[in-house]
PDB file of C-alpha atoms in Angstrom:
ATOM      1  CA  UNK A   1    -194.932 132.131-193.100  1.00  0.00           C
ATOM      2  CA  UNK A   2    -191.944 129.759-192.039  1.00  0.00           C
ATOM      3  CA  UNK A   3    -190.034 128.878-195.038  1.00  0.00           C
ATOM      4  CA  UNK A   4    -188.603 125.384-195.533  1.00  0.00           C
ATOM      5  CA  UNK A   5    -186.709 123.492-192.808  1.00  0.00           C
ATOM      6  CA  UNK A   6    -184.199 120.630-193.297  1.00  0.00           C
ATOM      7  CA  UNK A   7    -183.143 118.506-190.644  1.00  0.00           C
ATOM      8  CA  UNK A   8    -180.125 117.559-189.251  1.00  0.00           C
ATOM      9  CA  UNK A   9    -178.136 120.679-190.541  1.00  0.00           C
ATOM     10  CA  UNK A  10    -174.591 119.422-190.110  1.00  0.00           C
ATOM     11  CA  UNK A  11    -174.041 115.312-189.613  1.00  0.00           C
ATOM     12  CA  UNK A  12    -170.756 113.138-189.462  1.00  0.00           C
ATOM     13  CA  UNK A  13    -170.697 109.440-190.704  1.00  0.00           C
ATOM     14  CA  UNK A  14    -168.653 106.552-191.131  1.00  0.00           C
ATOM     15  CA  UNK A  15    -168.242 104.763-194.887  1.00  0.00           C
ATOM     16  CA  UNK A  16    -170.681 101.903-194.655  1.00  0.00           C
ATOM     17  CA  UNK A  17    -173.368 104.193-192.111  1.00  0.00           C
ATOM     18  CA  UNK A  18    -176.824 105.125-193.655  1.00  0.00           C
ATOM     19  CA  UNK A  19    -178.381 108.162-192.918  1.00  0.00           C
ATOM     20  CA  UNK A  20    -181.396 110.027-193.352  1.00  0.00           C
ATOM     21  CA  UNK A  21    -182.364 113.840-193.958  1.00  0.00           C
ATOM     22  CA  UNK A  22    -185.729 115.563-193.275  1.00  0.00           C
ATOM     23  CA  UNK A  23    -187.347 118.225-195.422  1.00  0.00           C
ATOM     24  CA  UNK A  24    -190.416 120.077-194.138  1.00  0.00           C
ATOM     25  CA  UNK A  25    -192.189 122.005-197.011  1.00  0.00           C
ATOM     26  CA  UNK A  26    -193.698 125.836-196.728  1.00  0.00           C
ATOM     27  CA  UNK A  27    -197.296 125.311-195.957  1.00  0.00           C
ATOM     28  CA  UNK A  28    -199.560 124.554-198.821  1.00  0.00           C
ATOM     29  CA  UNK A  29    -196.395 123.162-200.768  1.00  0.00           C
ATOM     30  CA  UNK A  30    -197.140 119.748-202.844  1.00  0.00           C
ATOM     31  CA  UNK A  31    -193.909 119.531-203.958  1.00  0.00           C
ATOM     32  CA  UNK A  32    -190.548 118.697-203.001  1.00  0.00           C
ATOM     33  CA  UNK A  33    -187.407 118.128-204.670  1.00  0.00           C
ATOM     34  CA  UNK A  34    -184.075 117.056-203.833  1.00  0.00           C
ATOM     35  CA  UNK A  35    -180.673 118.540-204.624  1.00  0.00           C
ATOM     36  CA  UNK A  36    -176.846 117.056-204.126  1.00  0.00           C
ATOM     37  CA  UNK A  37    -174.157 119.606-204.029  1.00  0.00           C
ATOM     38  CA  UNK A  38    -170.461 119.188-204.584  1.00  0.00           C
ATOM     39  CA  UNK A  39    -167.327 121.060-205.158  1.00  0.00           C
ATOM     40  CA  UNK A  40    -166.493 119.475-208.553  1.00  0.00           C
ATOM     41  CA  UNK A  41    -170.112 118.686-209.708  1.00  0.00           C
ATOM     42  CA  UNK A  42    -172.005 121.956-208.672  1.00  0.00           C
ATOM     43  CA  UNK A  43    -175.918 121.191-208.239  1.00  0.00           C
ATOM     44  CA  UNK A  44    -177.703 117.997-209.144  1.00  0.00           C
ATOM     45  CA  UNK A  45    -181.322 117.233-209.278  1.00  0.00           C
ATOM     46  CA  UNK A  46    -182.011 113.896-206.815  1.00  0.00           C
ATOM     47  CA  UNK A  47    -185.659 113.451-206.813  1.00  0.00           C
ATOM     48  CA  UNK A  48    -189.053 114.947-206.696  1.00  0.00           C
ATOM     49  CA  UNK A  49    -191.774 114.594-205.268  1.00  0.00           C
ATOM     50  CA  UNK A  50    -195.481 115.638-205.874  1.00  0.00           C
ATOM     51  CA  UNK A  51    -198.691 114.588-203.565  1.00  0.00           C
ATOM     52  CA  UNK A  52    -196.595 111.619-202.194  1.00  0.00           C
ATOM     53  CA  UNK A  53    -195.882 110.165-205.782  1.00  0.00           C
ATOM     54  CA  UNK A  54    -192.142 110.325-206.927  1.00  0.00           C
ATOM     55  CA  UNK A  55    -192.488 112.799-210.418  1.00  0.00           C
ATOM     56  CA  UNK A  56    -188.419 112.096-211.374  1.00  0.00           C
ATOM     57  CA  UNK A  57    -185.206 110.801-210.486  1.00  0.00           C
ATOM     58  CA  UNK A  58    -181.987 111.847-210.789  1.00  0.00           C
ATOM     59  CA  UNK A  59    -179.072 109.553-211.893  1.00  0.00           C
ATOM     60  CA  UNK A  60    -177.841 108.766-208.922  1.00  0.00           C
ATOM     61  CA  UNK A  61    -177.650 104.984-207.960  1.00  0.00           C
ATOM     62  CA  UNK A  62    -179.734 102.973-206.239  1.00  0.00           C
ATOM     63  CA  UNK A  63    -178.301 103.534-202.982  1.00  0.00           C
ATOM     64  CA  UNK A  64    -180.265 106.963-202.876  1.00  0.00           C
ATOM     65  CA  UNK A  65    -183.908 106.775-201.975  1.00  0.00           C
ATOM     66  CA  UNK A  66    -186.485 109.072-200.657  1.00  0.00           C
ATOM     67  CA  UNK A  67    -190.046 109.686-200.016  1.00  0.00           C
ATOM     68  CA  UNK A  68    -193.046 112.254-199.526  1.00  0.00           C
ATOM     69  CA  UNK A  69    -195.513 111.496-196.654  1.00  0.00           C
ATOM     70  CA  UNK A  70    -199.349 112.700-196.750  1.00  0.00           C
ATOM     71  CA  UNK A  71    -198.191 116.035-194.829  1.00  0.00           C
ATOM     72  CA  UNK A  72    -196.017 116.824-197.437  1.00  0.00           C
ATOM     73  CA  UNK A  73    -192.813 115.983-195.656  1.00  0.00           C
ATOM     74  CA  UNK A  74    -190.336 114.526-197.407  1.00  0.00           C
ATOM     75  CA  UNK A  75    -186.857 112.630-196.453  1.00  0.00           C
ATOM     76  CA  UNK A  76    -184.577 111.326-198.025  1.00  0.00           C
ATOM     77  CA  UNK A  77    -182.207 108.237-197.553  1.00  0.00           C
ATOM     78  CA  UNK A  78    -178.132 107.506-198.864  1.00  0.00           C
ATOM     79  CA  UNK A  79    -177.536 103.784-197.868  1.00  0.00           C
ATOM     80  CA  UNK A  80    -173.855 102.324-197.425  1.00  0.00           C
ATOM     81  CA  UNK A  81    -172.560 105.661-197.384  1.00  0.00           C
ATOM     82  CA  UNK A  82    -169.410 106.458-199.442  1.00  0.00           C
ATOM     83  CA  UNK A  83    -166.656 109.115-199.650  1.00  0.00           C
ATOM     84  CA  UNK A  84    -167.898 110.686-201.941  1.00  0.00           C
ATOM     85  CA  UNK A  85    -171.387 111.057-200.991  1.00  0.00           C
ATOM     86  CA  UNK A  86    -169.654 113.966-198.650  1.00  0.00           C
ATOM     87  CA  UNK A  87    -172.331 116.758-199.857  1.00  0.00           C
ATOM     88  CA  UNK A  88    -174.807 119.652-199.612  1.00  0.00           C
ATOM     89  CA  UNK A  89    -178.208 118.565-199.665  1.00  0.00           C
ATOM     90  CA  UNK A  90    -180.406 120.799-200.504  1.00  0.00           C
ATOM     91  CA  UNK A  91    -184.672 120.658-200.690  1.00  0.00           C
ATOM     92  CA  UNK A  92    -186.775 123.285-202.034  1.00  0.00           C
ATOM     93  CA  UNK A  93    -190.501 123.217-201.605  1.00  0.00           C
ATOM     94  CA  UNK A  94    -193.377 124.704-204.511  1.00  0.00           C
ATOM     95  CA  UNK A  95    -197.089 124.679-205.057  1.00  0.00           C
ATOM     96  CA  UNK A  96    -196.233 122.104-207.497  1.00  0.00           C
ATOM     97  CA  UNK A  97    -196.061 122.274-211.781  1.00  0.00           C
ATOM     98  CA  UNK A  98    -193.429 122.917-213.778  1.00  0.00           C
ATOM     99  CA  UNK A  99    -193.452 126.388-213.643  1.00  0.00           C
ATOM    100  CA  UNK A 100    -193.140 126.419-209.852  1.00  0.00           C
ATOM    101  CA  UNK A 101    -190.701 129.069-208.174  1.00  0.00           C
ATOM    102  CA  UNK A 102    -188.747 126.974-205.689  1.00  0.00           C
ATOM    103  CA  UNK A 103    -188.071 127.904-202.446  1.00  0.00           C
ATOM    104  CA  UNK A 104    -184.942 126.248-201.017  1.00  0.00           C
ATOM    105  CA  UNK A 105    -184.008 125.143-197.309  1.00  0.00           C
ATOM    106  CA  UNK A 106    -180.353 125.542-195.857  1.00  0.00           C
ATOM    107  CA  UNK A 107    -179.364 122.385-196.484  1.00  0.00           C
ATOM    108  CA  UNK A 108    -177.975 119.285-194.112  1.00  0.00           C
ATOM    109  CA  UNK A 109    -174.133 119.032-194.911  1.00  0.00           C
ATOM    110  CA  UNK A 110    -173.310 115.672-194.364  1.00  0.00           C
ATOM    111  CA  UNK A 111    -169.476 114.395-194.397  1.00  0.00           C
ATOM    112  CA  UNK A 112    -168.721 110.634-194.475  1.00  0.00           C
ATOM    113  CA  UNK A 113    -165.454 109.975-192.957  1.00  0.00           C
TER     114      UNK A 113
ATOM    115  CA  UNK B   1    -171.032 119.982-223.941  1.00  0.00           C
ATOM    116  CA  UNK B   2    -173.189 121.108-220.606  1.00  0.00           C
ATOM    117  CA  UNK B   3    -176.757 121.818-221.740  1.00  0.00           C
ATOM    118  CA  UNK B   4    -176.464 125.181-219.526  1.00  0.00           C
ATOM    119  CA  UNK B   5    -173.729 127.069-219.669  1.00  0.00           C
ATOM    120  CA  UNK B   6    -172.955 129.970-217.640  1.00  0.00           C
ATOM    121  CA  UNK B   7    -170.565 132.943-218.419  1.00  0.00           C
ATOM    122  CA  UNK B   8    -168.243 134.245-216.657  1.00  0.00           C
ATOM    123  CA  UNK B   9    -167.685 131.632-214.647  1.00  0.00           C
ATOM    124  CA  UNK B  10    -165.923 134.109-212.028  1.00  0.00           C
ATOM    125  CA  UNK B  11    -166.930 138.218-212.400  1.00  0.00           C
ATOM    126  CA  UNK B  12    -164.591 140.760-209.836  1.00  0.00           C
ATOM    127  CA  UNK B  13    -166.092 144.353-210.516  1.00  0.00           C
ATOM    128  CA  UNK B  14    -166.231 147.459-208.735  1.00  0.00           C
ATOM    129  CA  UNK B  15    -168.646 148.714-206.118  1.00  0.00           C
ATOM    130  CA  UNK B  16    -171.380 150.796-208.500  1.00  0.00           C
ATOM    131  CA  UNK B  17    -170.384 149.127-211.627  1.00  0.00           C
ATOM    132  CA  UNK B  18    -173.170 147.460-213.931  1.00  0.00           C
ATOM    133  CA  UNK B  19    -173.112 143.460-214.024  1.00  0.00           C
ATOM    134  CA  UNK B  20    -174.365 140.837-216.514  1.00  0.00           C
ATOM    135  CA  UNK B  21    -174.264 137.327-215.789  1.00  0.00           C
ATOM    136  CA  UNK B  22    -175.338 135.000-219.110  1.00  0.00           C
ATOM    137  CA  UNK B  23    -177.066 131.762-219.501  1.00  0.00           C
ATOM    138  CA  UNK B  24    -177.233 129.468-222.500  1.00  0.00           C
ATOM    139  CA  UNK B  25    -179.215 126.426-222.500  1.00  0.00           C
ATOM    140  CA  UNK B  26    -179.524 123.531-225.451  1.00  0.00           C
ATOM    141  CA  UNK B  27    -183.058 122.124-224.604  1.00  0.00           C
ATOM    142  CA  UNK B  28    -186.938 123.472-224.978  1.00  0.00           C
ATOM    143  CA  UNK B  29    -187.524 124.741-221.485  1.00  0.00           C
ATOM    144  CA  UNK B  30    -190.509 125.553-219.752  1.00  0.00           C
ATOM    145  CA  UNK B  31    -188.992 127.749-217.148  1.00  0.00           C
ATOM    146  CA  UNK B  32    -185.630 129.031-216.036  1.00  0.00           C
ATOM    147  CA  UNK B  33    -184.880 129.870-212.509  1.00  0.00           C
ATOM    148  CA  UNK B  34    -182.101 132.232-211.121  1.00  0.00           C
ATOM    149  CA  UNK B  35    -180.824 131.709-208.429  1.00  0.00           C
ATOM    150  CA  UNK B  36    -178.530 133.099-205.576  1.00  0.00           C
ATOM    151  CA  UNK B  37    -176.533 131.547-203.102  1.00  0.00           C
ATOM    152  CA  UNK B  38    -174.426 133.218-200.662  1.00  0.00           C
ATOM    153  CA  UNK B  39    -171.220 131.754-198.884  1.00  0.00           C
ATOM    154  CA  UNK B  40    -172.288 129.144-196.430  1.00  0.00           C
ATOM    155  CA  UNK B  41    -174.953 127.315-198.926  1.00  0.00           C
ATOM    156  CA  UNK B  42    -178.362 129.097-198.516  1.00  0.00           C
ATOM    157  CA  UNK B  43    -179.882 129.393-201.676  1.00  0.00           C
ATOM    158  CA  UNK B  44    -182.121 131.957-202.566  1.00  0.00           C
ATOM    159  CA  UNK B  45    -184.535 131.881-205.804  1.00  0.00           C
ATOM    160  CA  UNK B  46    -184.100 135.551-207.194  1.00  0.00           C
ATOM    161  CA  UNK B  47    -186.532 135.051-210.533  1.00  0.00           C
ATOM    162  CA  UNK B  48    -188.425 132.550-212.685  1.00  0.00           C
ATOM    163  CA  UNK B  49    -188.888 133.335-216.230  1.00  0.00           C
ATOM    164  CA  UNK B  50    -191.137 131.501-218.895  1.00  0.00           C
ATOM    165  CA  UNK B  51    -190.715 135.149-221.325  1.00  0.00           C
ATOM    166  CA  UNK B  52    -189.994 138.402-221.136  1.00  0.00           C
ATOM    167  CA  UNK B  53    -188.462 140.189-218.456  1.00  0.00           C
ATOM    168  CA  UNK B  54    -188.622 140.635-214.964  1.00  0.00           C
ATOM    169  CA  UNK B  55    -187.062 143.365-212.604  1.00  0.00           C
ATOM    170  CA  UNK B  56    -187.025 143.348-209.062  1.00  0.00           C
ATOM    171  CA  UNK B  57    -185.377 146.303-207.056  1.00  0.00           C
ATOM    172  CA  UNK B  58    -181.657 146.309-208.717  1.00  0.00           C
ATOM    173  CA  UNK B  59    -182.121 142.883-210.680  1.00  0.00           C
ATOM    174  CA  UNK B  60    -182.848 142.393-214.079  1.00  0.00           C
ATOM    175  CA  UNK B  61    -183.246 139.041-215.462  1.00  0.00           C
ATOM    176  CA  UNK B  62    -184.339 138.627-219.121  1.00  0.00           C
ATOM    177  CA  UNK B  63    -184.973 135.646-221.654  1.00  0.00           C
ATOM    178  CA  UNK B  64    -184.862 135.000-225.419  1.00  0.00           C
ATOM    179  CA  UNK B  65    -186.312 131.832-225.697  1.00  0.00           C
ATOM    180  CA  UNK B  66    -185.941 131.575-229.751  1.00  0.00           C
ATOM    181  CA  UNK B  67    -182.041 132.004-229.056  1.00  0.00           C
ATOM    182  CA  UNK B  68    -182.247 130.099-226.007  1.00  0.00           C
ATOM    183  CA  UNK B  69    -180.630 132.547-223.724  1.00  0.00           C
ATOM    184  CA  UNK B  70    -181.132 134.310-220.671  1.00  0.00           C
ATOM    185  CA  UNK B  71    -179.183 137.428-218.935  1.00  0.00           C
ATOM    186  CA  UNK B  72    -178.991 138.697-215.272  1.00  0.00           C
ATOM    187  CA  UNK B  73    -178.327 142.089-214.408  1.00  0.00           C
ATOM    188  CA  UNK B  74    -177.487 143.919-211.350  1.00  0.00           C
ATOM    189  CA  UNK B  75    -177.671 147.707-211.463  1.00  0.00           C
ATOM    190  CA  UNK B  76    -175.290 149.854-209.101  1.00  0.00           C
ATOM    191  CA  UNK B  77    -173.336 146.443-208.114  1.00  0.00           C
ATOM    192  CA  UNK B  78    -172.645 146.735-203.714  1.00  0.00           C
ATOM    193  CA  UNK B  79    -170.345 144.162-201.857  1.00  0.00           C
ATOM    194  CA  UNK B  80    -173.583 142.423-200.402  1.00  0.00           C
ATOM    195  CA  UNK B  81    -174.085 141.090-204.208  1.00  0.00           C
ATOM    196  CA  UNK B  82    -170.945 139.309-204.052  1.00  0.00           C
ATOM    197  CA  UNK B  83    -172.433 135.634-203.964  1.00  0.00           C
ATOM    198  CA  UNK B  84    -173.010 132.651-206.534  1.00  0.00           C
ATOM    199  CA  UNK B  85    -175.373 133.174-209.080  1.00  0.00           C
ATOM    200  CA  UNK B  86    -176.785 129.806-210.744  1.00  0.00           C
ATOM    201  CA  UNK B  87    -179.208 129.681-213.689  1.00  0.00           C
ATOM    202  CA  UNK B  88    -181.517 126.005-214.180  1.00  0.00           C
ATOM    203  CA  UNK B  89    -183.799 125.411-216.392  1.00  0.00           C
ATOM    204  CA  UNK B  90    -186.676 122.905-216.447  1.00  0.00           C
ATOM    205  CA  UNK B  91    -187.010 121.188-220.043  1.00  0.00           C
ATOM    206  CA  UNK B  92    -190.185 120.826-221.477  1.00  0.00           C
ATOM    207  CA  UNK B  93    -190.497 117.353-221.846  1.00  0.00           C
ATOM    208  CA  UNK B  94    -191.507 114.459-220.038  1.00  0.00           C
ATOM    209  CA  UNK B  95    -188.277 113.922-218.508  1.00  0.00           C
ATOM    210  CA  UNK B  96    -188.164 117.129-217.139  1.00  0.00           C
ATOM    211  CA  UNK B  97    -185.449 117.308-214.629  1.00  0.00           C
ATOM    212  CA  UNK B  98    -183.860 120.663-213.963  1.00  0.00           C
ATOM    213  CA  UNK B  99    -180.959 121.059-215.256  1.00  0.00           C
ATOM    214  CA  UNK B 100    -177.671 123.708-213.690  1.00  0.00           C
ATOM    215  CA  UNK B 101    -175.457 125.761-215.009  1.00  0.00           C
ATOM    216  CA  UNK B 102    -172.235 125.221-213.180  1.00  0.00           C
ATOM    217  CA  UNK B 103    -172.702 129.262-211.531  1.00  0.00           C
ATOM    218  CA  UNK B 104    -170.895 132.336-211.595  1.00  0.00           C
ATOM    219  CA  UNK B 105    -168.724 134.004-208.869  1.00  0.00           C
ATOM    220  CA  UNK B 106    -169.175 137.446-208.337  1.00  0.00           C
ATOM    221  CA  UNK B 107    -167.128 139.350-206.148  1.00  0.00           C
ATOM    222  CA  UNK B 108    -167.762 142.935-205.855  1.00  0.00           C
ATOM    223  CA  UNK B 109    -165.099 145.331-204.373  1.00  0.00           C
ATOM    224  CA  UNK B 110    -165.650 148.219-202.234  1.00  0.00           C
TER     225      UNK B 110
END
């Protein structure tokens, strides 16, 4: 059973640039969330997603958006990147619930110069 | 005051020794997750716990949820544990966001 795949793995951008990252659940898998990790701020819930309908958000601003499509893909979007957006992000994929084990991908790292 | 807390935050033992990583968490949860992650960012869910105990292979994890506090332990410690453990919980409320502790290091020496 292939596990969950994020795409790009490793990306360099420019303050200003947006980009966008690509989570592809584990089969069967209604739900996706999203994850920012830092150095000084650890883990941080983003978003997630359930049967294309956004469950929760995370308090990050505005400039952080993301979606679910009918396949269960998700991606998500950081607008007029900033330093500090420099990050691990993470998605992990479950049937859905709260009681869900999650199943993580490898992450994109994405570095904003 | 971080609703999860984690202690230690950094653990060197010896190969073979016993290890217990703590969790304390402020909120009503309905599940806590453990988690794993190794140098290089995978991360790997280890257990998910509503009550109880669970044990799988040389892992341990257990939860009090009147005293709102979980423990993971690792039996016969080897290098390959060294890695990042993280507890999260999800609250059990509407807003029900998990929630990380900040992790512990452990490093285990051969």
């Amino acid at each position: 059973k292939a596990g969950v795949t994020q795409t790009p793995r490793y990306l360099i951008k420019t303050r200003g640039q947006q980009v966008t990252l690509s989570c592809s659940p584990i089969s069967g898998h209604r739900s996706v969330s999203w994850y920012q990790q830092t150095p000084g701020q650890g883990l941080q819930f983003l978003f997630e997603y359930f049967s294309e309908t956004q469950r929760n958000k995370g308090n990050f601003p505005g400039r952080f958006s993301g979606r679910q499509f009918s396949n269960s893909r998700s991606e998500m979007n950081v607008s007029t990147l900033e330093l500090g957006d420099s990050a691990l992000y993470l998605c992990a994929s479950s049937r859905g619930g709260s009681t869900g084990e999650l199943f993580f991908g490898e992450g994109s790292r994405l570095t904003v110069l | 005051k971080n609703e999860v807390e984690q202690s230690p935050q950094n653990l060197t033992a010896q190969e073979g020794e016993f290890i217990t990583i703590n969790c304390s968490y402020s909120v009503g949860i309905s599940a806590l997750h453990w988690l794993q992650q190794h140098p290089g960012g995978g991360i790997v869910s280890l257990f998910m716990l509503s009550s109880g105990k669970k044990k799988h292979g040389r892992l341990i994890a257990t939860i009090n949820i009147q005293e709102k506090h979980s423990s993971l332990h690792i039996t016969a410690s080897h290098p390959r544990d060294s890695a990042v453990y993280i507890c999260a919980v999800r609250p059990m409320n509407r807003d029900d966001k998990i929630i990380f502790g900040k992790g512990t290091r452990l490093h285990i020496l051969p």
